[in-house]
């Protein structure tokens, strides 16, 4: 078998593309062989990017006596965004690439944020600009898949425990001066027994102006302050943890009620620009404390929203009756 079938950068083996034929044409030697090999690799990269920007792979480089490790490759077409995310991971986990050599990731930090294992820049693609990718541990499950069959159910101790882990992860990055800025259930993966943040592509530092003009994901956020910024009602909005709180509230609402708070972006625009605050709705959330939490996270005014400490305190209060 061809050792390079489904192989990226000579190291990361994509099992989903194991039958990908990357051998040069029979009889090719010397420079023609190298050129054909390169061309096929460029086409291969183009093919996998057309399918998805996230791929599971096996890291074929290993230390003696260790198993090959499963990893996740996350591609980014913007070099600026890629470097920004790598630096954020490095700052949060104190990896050697961006920190003094005596420092390194602490186990307690890795309870909240995934460790960036490797980074590859300027990967050539056939007939297109180069791309870049991060290598992260492969999660055994993603949060959106975990909640897929639990939407609209009464809050349980298990679900509550997950909510608390998610809030603590947010509290961690906020305490380090970062705002996620694109939070959803797909931002989290289950790694080493913890729900950790695995996507920081749109991160901003606290107090930094939201860069929505060149960041499409930020521009489409359903948060009132971002909508006012995009519509020209506000000239500038600074990144603040309250933005993450609002997005977390939308995520929790969908999980507890069974459908999204806003039907789509246009619905979010119309409701955000109306007078008065948002309403969770009578009877949609059975537990009154859960309703209280949602109403204090999905607020139009960022100053009125719970911070992560408020959220943790109230989530723990929900848990007390469940454990008694």
Short mmCIF file of C-alpha atoms in Angstrom, two decimals:
data_model
loop_
_atom_site.label_atom_id
_atom_site.label_comp_id
_atom_site.label_asym_id
_atom_site.label_seq_id
_atom_site.Cartn_x
_atom_site.Cartn_y
_atom_site.Cartn_z
CA UNK A 1 0.00 0.00 0.00
CA UNK A 2 1.03 3.56 -0.61
CA UNK A 3 2.28 4.93 2.73
CA UNK A 4 1.11 8.42 1.75
CA UNK A 5 -2.51 7.55 1.00
CA UNK A 6 -4.68 9.95 3.02
CA UNK A 7 -1.55 11.60 4.51
CA UNK A 8 -1.27 15.35 5.08
CA UNK A 9 2.11 17.02 5.60
CA UNK A 10 3.64 13.54 5.84
CA UNK A 11 2.33 13.20 9.38
CA UNK A 12 -1.45 13.43 9.72
CA UNK A 13 -3.32 10.43 8.36
CA UNK A 14 -6.96 11.03 7.45
CA UNK A 15 -8.60 7.63 7.79
CA UNK A 16 -11.68 8.88 5.92
CA UNK A 17 -9.41 9.36 2.89
CA UNK A 18 -7.30 6.22 3.30
CA UNK A 19 -7.99 5.11 -0.27
CA UNK A 20 -6.96 8.45 -1.76
CA UNK A 21 -4.47 7.66 -4.52
CA UNK A 22 -1.51 10.00 -4.22
CA UNK A 23 1.07 8.00 -6.17
CA UNK A 24 2.52 9.58 -9.32
CA UNK A 25 1.70 7.99 -12.66
CA UNK A 26 3.50 4.67 -13.37
CA UNK A 27 6.93 5.22 -14.89
CA UNK A 28 7.36 8.77 -13.64
CA UNK A 29 10.84 9.46 -12.31
CA UNK A 30 12.93 12.42 -11.23
CA UNK A 31 11.39 15.88 -11.51
CA UNK A 32 8.20 14.74 -13.31
CA UNK A 33 7.55 12.29 -10.46
CA UNK A 34 8.01 15.04 -7.83
CA UNK A 35 5.79 17.44 -9.79
CA UNK A 36 3.01 14.87 -10.15
CA UNK A 37 3.25 13.95 -6.48
CA UNK A 38 2.96 17.62 -5.50
CA UNK A 39 0.04 18.20 -7.84
CA UNK A 40 -1.88 15.25 -6.40
CA UNK A 41 -1.26 16.46 -2.85
CA UNK A 42 -2.56 19.92 -3.79
CA UNK A 43 -5.70 18.37 -5.28
CA UNK A 44 -6.08 16.19 -2.17
CA UNK A 45 -5.97 19.25 0.09
CA UNK A 46 -8.53 21.02 -2.08
CA UNK A 47 -10.80 17.98 -1.91
CA UNK A 48 -10.82 17.70 1.88
CA UNK A 49 -11.41 21.46 2.29
CA UNK A 50 -14.40 21.26 -0.04
CA UNK A 51 -15.92 18.64 2.27
CA UNK A 52 -15.28 20.31 5.64
CA UNK A 53 -12.94 22.64 7.53
CA UNK A 54 -12.72 20.12 10.39
CA UNK A 55 -11.27 16.62 9.94
CA UNK A 56 -10.38 13.73 12.22
CA UNK A 57 -6.89 12.31 11.74
CA UNK A 58 -4.21 10.13 13.29
CA UNK A 59 -0.92 11.74 14.28
CA UNK A 60 1.61 9.27 12.89
CA UNK A 61 4.52 10.82 14.80
CA UNK A 62 4.81 9.25 18.22
CA UNK A 63 7.28 8.68 20.98
CA UNK A 64 8.60 5.14 21.43
CA UNK A 65 6.18 2.99 23.42
CA UNK A 66 3.20 5.30 22.84
CA UNK A 67 0.14 4.70 20.68
CA UNK A 68 -0.61 6.91 17.71
CA UNK A 69 -2.94 9.65 18.92
CA UNK A 70 -6.25 10.71 17.44
CA UNK A 71 -6.39 14.41 16.59
CA UNK A 72 -8.68 16.98 15.05
CA UNK A 73 -7.46 19.23 12.23
CA UNK A 74 -9.20 22.61 12.05
CA UNK A 75 -8.50 24.58 8.88
CA UNK A 76 -8.56 28.37 8.55
CA UNK A 77 -8.27 30.28 5.28
CA UNK A 78 -7.18 33.54 6.94
CA UNK A 79 -3.58 33.64 8.18
CA UNK A 80 -4.41 36.56 10.48
CA UNK A 81 -7.24 34.62 12.13
CA UNK A 82 -5.07 31.51 12.38
CA UNK A 83 -2.21 33.34 14.12
CA UNK A 84 -4.69 35.08 16.41
CA UNK A 85 -6.20 31.78 17.53
CA UNK A 86 -2.83 30.10 18.01
CA UNK A 87 -1.66 32.97 20.22
CA UNK A 88 -4.87 32.79 22.25
CA UNK A 89 -4.43 29.05 22.87
CA UNK A 90 -0.80 29.65 23.76
CA UNK A 91 -1.66 32.39 26.23
CA UNK A 92 -4.38 30.32 27.89
CA UNK A 93 -2.35 27.12 28.20
CA UNK A 94 1.17 28.63 28.44
CA UNK A 95 2.61 26.47 25.68
CA UNK A 96 6.34 26.78 25.00
CA UNK A 97 5.93 28.27 21.52
CA UNK A 98 4.78 31.60 22.95
CA UNK A 99 5.86 31.40 26.61
CA UNK A 100 9.15 31.08 28.53
CA UNK A 101 10.55 27.55 28.27
CA UNK A 102 10.15 26.84 31.98
CA UNK A 103 6.40 27.34 31.65
CA UNK A 104 3.97 24.81 30.30
CA UNK A 105 0.31 23.88 30.38
CA UNK A 106 -1.08 23.20 33.81
CA UNK A 107 -3.51 20.33 34.31
CA UNK A 108 -6.09 22.67 35.84
CA UNK A 109 -5.95 24.94 32.77
CA UNK A 110 -6.58 21.96 30.47
CA UNK A 111 -9.86 21.31 32.32
CA UNK A 112 -11.27 24.33 30.47
CA UNK A 113 -9.41 24.82 27.18
CA UNK A 114 -8.04 22.27 24.73
CA UNK A 115 -4.29 22.12 24.20
CA UNK A 116 -3.15 23.17 20.73
CA UNK A 117 -0.83 20.29 19.77
CA UNK A 118 0.56 21.68 16.53
CA UNK A 119 0.05 24.44 14.00
CA UNK A 120 0.70 24.39 10.26
CA UNK A 121 0.79 27.57 8.18
CA UNK A 122 0.76 28.16 4.43
CA UNK A 123 -0.32 24.68 3.37
CA UNK A 124 -0.51 24.80 -0.46
CA UNK A 125 -3.86 24.18 -2.14
CA UNK A 126 -4.48 23.52 -5.82
CA UNK A 127 -5.31 26.77 -7.66
CA UNK A 128 -6.10 28.70 -4.44
CA UNK A 129 -4.47 30.64 -1.62
CA UNK A 130 -2.64 28.59 1.02
CA UNK A 131 -4.56 27.48 4.12
CA UNK A 132 -3.54 26.96 7.72
CA UNK A 133 -4.62 24.47 10.35
CA UNK A 134 -4.52 23.78 14.06
CA UNK A 135 -4.08 20.31 15.52
CA UNK A 136 -6.19 19.64 18.62
CA UNK A 137 -6.96 16.49 20.62
CA UNK A 138 -9.82 14.53 19.06
CA UNK A 139 -12.88 14.93 21.34
CA UNK A 140 -14.74 11.76 22.18
CA UNK A 141 -17.96 13.78 21.82
CA UNK A 142 -19.03 17.31 20.92
CA UNK A 143 -21.49 19.26 23.02
CA UNK A 144 -23.97 19.74 20.18
CA UNK A 145 -24.10 15.95 19.64
CA UNK A 146 -24.39 15.33 23.39
CA UNK A 147 -27.48 17.54 23.63
CA UNK A 148 -29.03 16.35 20.36
CA UNK A 149 -31.39 13.87 22.06
CA UNK A 150 -31.87 15.96 25.21
CA UNK A 151 -33.46 19.11 23.74
CA UNK A 152 -36.54 20.30 25.59
CA UNK A 153 -36.20 17.89 28.49
CA UNK A 154 -36.40 18.83 32.16
CA UNK A 155 -33.04 19.80 33.60
CA UNK A 156 -31.28 16.83 35.18
CA UNK A 157 -28.23 16.51 37.38
CA UNK A 158 -26.25 15.31 34.37
CA UNK A 159 -27.24 18.29 32.18
CA UNK A 160 -26.69 20.68 35.09
CA UNK A 161 -23.19 19.30 35.57
CA UNK A 162 -22.40 20.00 31.91
CA UNK A 163 -23.78 23.55 32.17
CA UNK A 164 -21.53 24.18 35.18
CA UNK A 165 -18.45 22.89 33.32
CA UNK A 166 -19.26 25.13 30.35
CA UNK A 167 -19.67 28.21 32.56
CA UNK A 168 -16.41 27.45 34.38
CA UNK A 169 -14.60 27.19 31.04
CA UNK A 170 -15.98 30.62 30.11
CA UNK A 171 -15.01 32.00 33.51
CA UNK A 172 -11.47 30.75 32.89
CA UNK A 173 -10.96 32.51 29.54
CA UNK A 174 -12.60 35.69 30.86
CA UNK A 175 -10.23 35.69 33.84
CA UNK A 176 -7.34 35.57 31.34
CA UNK A 177 -8.68 38.61 29.49
CA UNK A 178 -10.32 36.92 26.49
CA UNK A 179 -13.86 36.86 25.09
CA UNK A 180 -14.92 33.92 22.90
CA UNK A 181 -17.22 36.01 20.65
CA UNK A 182 -18.84 33.09 18.80
CA UNK A 183 -20.02 30.76 21.53
CA UNK A 184 -22.27 27.80 20.71
CA UNK A 185 -22.57 24.13 21.62
CA UNK A 186 -20.19 23.30 18.74
CA UNK A 187 -17.45 25.26 20.56
CA UNK A 188 -17.00 22.49 23.15
CA UNK A 189 -15.57 18.97 23.02
CA UNK A 190 -15.19 16.23 25.63
CA UNK A 191 -11.43 15.74 26.16
CA UNK A 192 -9.67 13.97 29.05
CA UNK A 193 -12.89 13.77 31.04
CA UNK A 194 -13.81 17.46 30.71
CA UNK A 195 -15.92 19.65 28.46
CA UNK A 196 -13.34 22.06 27.07
CA UNK A 197 -13.37 24.94 24.60
CA UNK A 198 -12.02 23.73 21.26
CA UNK A 199 -12.74 26.66 19.01
CA UNK A 200 -11.34 30.15 19.64
CA UNK A 201 -11.26 31.35 16.04
CA UNK A 202 -13.18 34.58 16.73
CA UNK A 203 -11.60 35.44 20.08
CA UNK A 204 -11.02 39.07 21.09
CA UNK A 205 -9.22 40.45 24.07
CA UNK A 206 -11.45 42.19 26.62
CA UNK A 207 -11.81 45.86 25.64
CA UNK A 208 -10.79 45.28 22.02
CA UNK A 209 -13.18 46.71 19.36
CA UNK A 210 -15.22 43.93 17.76
CA UNK A 211 -13.71 43.22 14.35
CA UNK A 212 -16.94 42.43 12.53
CA UNK A 213 -16.10 43.84 9.09
CA UNK A 214 -13.52 41.14 8.36
CA UNK A 215 -15.04 38.44 10.59
CA UNK A 216 -18.25 37.15 9.04
CA UNK A 217 -19.08 34.93 12.03
CA UNK A 218 -18.96 37.93 14.39
CA UNK A 219 -21.05 40.06 12.02
CA UNK A 220 -23.84 37.43 12.07
CA UNK A 221 -24.05 37.07 15.85
CA UNK A 222 -27.59 37.36 17.24
CA UNK A 223 -26.54 39.63 20.13
CA UNK A 224 -28.28 43.04 20.29
CA UNK A 225 -25.07 45.05 20.71
CA UNK A 226 -23.50 43.39 17.66
CA UNK A 227 -26.65 43.93 15.60
CA UNK A 228 -26.64 47.63 16.52
CA UNK A 229 -22.97 47.82 15.53
CA UNK A 230 -23.55 46.16 12.15
CA UNK A 231 -26.62 48.34 11.46
CA UNK A 232 -24.65 51.51 12.20
CA UNK A 233 -26.62 52.42 15.34
CA UNK A 234 -23.38 52.13 17.35
CA UNK A 235 -20.00 53.24 16.01
CA UNK A 236 -17.99 50.84 18.14
CA UNK A 237 -18.60 47.95 20.51
CA UNK A 238 -15.84 46.63 22.72
CA UNK A 239 -15.44 42.92 23.41
CA UNK A 240 -16.84 42.14 26.85
CA UNK A 241 -17.62 38.89 28.73
CA UNK A 242 -21.32 39.87 28.69
CA UNK A 243 -21.38 39.01 24.97
CA UNK A 244 -20.43 35.41 25.81
CA UNK A 245 -23.05 35.37 28.57
CA UNK A 246 -25.76 36.31 26.07
CA UNK A 247 -24.65 33.63 23.58
CA UNK A 248 -24.55 31.09 26.40
CA UNK A 249 -28.10 32.10 27.32
CA UNK A 250 -29.24 31.41 23.76
CA UNK A 251 -27.55 28.01 23.90
CA UNK A 252 -29.15 27.12 27.24
CA UNK A 253 -32.55 28.29 26.02
CA UNK A 254 -32.41 25.97 22.99
CA UNK A 255 -31.40 23.03 25.17
CA UNK A 256 -34.08 23.61 27.82
CA UNK A 257 -36.96 24.65 25.53
CA UNK A 258 -36.19 22.50 22.50
CA UNK A 259 -35.91 25.19 19.83
CA UNK A 260 -33.88 28.32 19.16
CA UNK A 261 -34.78 31.64 20.79
CA UNK A 262 -34.57 33.42 17.41
CA UNK A 263 -35.89 31.77 14.25
CA UNK A 264 -33.05 33.24 12.17
CA UNK A 265 -30.83 36.32 11.89
CA UNK A 266 -33.62 38.56 10.60
CA UNK A 267 -35.82 37.58 13.54
CA UNK A 268 -32.95 38.49 15.88
CA UNK A 269 -32.60 41.89 14.18
CA UNK A 270 -36.32 42.67 14.42
CA UNK A 271 -36.62 41.66 18.08
CA UNK A 272 -33.38 43.39 19.08
CA UNK A 273 -34.45 46.72 17.60
CA UNK A 274 -37.88 46.69 19.25
CA UNK A 275 -38.57 48.53 22.51
CA UNK A 276 -38.45 46.51 25.72
CA UNK A 277 -36.43 43.52 26.83
CA UNK A 278 -36.66 39.95 25.58
CA UNK A 279 -39.16 37.60 27.20
CA UNK A 280 -38.45 33.93 27.83
CA UNK A 281 -42.18 33.22 27.73
CA UNK A 282 -44.53 31.79 30.33
CA UNK A 283 -44.60 28.02 30.50
CA UNK A 284 -41.69 27.45 28.14
CA UNK A 285 -39.29 26.68 31.00
CA UNK A 286 -40.89 24.65 33.79
CA UNK A 287 -38.29 25.31 36.47
CA UNK A 288 -38.61 28.88 37.81
CA UNK A 289 -34.94 29.20 38.72
CA UNK A 290 -33.94 28.12 35.21
CA UNK A 291 -36.32 30.74 33.81
CA UNK A 292 -34.77 33.33 36.13
CA UNK A 293 -31.27 32.42 34.89
CA UNK A 294 -32.31 32.70 31.24
CA UNK A 295 -34.04 36.04 31.75
CA UNK A 296 -30.86 37.40 33.32
CA UNK A 297 -28.57 36.18 30.56
CA UNK A 298 -30.73 37.03 27.53
CA UNK A 299 -30.93 40.75 28.31
CA UNK A 300 -30.64 43.47 25.68
CA UNK A 301 -28.50 45.66 27.89
CA UNK A 302 -25.08 44.00 28.44
CA UNK A 303 -24.79 45.69 31.85
CA UNK A 304 -27.91 43.87 33.06
CA UNK A 305 -26.65 40.38 32.28
CA UNK A 306 -25.33 37.86 34.77
CA UNK A 307 -21.59 37.32 34.78
CA UNK A 308 -20.14 33.82 35.11
CA UNK A 309 -20.02 34.05 38.93
CA UNK A 310 -23.75 34.86 39.04
CA UNK A 311 -24.46 32.00 36.67
CA UNK A 312 -22.46 29.49 38.70
CA UNK A 313 -24.13 30.53 41.95
CA UNK A 314 -27.62 30.09 40.49
CA UNK A 315 -26.82 26.82 38.69
CA UNK A 316 -25.51 25.39 41.96
CA UNK A 317 -28.76 26.46 43.65
CA UNK A 318 -30.69 24.46 41.05
CA UNK A 319 -28.51 21.49 41.89
CA UNK A 320 -29.17 21.57 45.61
CA UNK A 321 -32.74 20.23 45.42
CA UNK A 322 -31.63 17.69 42.82
CA UNK A 323 -29.05 16.22 45.15
CA UNK A 324 -31.07 16.38 48.35
#
